[in-house]
Short mmCIF file of C-alpha atoms in Angstrom, two decimals:
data_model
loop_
_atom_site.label_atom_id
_atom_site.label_comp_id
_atom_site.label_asym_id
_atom_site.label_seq_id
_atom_site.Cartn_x
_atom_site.Cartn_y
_atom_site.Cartn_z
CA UNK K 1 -22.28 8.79 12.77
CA UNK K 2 -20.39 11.31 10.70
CA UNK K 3 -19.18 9.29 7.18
CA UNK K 4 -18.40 12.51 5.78
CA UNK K 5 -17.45 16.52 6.04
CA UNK K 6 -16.78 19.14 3.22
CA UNK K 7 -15.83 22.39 4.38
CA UNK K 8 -13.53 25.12 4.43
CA UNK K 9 -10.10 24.52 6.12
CA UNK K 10 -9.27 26.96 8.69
CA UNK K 11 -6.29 25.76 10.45
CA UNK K 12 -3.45 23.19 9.94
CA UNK K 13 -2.04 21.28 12.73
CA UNK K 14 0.99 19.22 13.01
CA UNK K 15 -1.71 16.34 13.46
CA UNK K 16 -5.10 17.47 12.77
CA UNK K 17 -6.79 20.44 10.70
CA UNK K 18 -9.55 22.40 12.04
CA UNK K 19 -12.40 22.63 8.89
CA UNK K 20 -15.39 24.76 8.95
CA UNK K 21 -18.70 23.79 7.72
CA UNK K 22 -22.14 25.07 8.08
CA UNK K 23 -20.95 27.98 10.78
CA UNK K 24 -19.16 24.46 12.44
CA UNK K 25 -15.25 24.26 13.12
CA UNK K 26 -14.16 20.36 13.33
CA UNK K 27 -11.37 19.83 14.58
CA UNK K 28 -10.38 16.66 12.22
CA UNK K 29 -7.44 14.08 13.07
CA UNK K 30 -5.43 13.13 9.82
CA UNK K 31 -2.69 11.37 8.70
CA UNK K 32 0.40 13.00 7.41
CA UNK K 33 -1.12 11.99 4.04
CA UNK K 34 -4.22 13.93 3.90
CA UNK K 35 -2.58 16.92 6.19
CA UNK K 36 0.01 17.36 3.20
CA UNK K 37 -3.13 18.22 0.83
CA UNK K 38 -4.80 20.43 2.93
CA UNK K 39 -4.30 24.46 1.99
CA UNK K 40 -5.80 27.08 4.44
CA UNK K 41 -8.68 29.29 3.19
CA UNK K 42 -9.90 26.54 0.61
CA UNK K 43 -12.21 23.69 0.66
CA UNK K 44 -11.64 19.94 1.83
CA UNK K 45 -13.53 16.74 1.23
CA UNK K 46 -13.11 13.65 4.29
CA UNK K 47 -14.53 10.10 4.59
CA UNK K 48 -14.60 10.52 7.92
CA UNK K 49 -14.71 7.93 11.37
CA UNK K 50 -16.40 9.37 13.76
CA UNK K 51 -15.14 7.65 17.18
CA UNK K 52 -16.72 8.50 21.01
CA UNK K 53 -14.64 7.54 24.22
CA UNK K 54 -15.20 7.92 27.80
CA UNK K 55 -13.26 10.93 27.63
CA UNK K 56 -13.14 12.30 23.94
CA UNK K 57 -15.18 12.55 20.78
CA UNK K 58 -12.58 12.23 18.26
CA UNK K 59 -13.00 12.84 14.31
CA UNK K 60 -11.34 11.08 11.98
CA UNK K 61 -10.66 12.23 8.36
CA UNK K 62 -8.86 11.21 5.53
CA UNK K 63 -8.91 12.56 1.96
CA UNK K 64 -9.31 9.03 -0.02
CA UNK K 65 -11.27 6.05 0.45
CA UNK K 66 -8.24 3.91 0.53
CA UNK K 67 -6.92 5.34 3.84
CA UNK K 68 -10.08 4.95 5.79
CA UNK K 69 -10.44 1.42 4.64
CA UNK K 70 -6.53 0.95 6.15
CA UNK K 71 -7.67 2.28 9.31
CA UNK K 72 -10.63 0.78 9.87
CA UNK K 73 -9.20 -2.59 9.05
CA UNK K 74 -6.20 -1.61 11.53
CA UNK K 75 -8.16 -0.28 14.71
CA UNK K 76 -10.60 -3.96 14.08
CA UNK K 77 -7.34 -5.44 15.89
CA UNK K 78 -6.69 -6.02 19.01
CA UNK K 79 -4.69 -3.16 21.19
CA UNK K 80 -5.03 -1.14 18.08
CA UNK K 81 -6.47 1.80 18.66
CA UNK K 82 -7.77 5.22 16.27
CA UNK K 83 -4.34 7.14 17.55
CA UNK K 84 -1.67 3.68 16.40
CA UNK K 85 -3.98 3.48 13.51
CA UNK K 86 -3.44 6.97 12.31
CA UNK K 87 0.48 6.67 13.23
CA UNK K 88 0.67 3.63 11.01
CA UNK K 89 -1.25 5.97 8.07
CA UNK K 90 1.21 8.46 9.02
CA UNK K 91 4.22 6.80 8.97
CA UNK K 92 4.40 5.62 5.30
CA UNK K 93 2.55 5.57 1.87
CA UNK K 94 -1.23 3.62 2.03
CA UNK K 95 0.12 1.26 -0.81
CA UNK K 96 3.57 0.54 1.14
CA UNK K 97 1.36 -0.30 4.77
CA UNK K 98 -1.10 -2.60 2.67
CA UNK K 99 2.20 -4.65 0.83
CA UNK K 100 3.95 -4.62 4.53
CA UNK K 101 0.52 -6.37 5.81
CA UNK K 102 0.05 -8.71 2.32
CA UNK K 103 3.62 -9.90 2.94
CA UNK K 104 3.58 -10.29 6.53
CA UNK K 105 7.08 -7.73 7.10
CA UNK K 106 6.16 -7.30 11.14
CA UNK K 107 9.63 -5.72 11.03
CA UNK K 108 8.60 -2.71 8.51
CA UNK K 109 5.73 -2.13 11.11
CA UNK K 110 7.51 -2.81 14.48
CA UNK K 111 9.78 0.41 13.10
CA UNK K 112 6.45 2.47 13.13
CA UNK K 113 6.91 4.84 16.90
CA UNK K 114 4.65 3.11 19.27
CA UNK K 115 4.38 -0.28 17.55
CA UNK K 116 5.98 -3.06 19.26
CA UNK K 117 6.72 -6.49 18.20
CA UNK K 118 4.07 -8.40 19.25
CA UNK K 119 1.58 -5.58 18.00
CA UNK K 120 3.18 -5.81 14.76
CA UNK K 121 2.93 -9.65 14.82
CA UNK K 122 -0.50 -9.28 15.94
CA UNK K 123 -1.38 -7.18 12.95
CA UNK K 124 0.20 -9.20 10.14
CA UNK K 125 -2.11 -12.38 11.87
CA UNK K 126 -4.98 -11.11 11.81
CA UNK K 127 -4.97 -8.84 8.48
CA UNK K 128 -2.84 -10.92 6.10
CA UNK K 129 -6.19 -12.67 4.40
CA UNK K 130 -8.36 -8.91 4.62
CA UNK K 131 -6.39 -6.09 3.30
CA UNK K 132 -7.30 -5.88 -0.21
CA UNK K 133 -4.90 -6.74 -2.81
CA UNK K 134 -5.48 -3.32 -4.82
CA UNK K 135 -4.14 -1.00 -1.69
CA UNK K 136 -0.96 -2.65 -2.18
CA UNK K 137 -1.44 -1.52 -6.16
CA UNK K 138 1.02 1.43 -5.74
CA UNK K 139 3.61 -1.22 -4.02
CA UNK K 140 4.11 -3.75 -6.94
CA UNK K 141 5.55 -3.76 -10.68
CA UNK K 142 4.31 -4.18 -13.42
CA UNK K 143 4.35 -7.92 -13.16
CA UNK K 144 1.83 -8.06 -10.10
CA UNK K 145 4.72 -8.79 -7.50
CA UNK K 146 5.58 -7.24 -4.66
CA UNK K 147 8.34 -4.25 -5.45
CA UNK K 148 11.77 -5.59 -5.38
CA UNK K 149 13.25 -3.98 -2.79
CA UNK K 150 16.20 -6.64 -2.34
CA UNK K 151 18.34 -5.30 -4.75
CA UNK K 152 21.99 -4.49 -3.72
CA UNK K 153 20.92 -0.51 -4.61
CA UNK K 154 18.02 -0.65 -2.79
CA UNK K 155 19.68 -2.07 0.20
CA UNK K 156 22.69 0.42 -0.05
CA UNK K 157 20.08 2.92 -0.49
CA UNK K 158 18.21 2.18 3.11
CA UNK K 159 21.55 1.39 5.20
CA UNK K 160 22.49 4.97 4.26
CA UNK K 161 19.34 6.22 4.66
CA UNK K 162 19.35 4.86 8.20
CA UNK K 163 22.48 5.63 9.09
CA UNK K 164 21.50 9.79 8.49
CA UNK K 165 19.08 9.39 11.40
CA UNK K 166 15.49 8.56 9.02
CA UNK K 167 13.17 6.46 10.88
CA UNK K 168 13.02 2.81 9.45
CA UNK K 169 9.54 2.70 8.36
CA UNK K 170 9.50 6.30 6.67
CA UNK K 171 12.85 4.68 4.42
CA UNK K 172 11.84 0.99 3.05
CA UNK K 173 8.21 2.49 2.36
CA UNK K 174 10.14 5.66 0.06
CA UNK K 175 12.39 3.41 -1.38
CA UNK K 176 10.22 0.72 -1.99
CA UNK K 177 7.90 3.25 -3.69
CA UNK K 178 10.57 4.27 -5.75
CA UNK K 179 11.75 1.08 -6.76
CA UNK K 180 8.51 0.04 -8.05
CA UNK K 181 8.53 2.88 -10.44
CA UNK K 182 12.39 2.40 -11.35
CA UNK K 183 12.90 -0.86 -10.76
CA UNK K 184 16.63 -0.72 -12.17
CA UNK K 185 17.84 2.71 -10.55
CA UNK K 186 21.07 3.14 -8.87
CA UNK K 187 21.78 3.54 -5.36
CA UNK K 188 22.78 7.31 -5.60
CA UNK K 189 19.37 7.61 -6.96
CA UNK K 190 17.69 5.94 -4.87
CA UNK K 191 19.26 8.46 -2.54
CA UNK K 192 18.55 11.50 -3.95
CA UNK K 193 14.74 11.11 -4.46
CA UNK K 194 14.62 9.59 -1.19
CA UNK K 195 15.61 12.28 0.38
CA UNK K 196 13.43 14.60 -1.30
CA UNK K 197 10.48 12.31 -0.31
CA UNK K 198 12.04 12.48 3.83
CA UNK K 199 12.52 15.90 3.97
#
């Protein structure tokens, strides 16, 4: 079992990163999340999942502990494998997946590529009593609730992001983010720093 890898990265892929250690180059699957961190040329840190098929060895790294406790709580279900698991990670912010699962939104997750309905059902039933309340930490206000993403700016905010083509997942999960931290901003706002989080 490989739990971790330090090394230095060699290669960045639009999926995976290629890392060198001891004389070694791993090729390492990641989500979006850790990829985003990675620089060429300098050094890495992974909890890693190290997961053997019939036909592949596959690595799995991610640059917080937060992340790989997502994904090993998401490939424990059902029809969930390592690849859906990583697309889920990929899709939107660690706090915003955790607060989708908490508050059993199979919708936000059904909008993830390659999740369908009843996957996305099946994931709220089985991990809405496990996933840890503090994943979902970057999700809520300051009062302890869930991010209020039901105001009339927020939901201007997503119909227009939606309607320039964003996929639905990548949208609540920015402006739900952003909501949290400016719970009173305006639409336009909303908007603009959306964007910059999409692009």
């Amino acid at each position: 079992m490989i739990a971790y890898l330090s090394g230095v990265v060699r290669e960045v892929r639009e999926s995976s990163a290629v890392v060198v250690a001891g004389g070694v180059g791993y090729e390492v699957q990641c989500p979006n999340s850790t990829l985003a961190k990675l620089v060429v040329g300098q050094n890495a840190e992974f909890s890693t999942r190290f997961v053997v098929r019939e036909d592949a060895q596959l690595l799995f790294g991610f640059s917080d502990a937060d992340s790989l406790r997502l994904f090993d709580l998401l490939t424990s279900v059902s029809g969930v494998g390592p690849k859906l698991g990583l697309a889920l990670l990929s899709a939107m912010p660690v706090s915003a997946l955790a607060q989708g699962l908490l508050s059993g939104d199979a919708k936000l997750l059904s909008s993830v590529s390659g999740v369908g309905k009843k996957t996305a059902e099946r994931l709220v039933l089985e991990l809405q009593g496990k996933v840890p309340e503090h994943l979902a930490a970057g999700a809520t206000s300051t009062g302890g609730r869930a991010a209020r993403i039901t105001t009339t700016a927020s939901r201007d905010a997503i119909e227009a992001l939606l309607a320039l083509g964003f996929r639905e997942a990548q949208v609540r999960a920015a402006v739900a983010e952003l909501v949290a931290a400016e719970p009173d901003a305006s639409a336009d706002a909303l908007i603009r720093k959306s964007l910059g989080k999409l692009r």
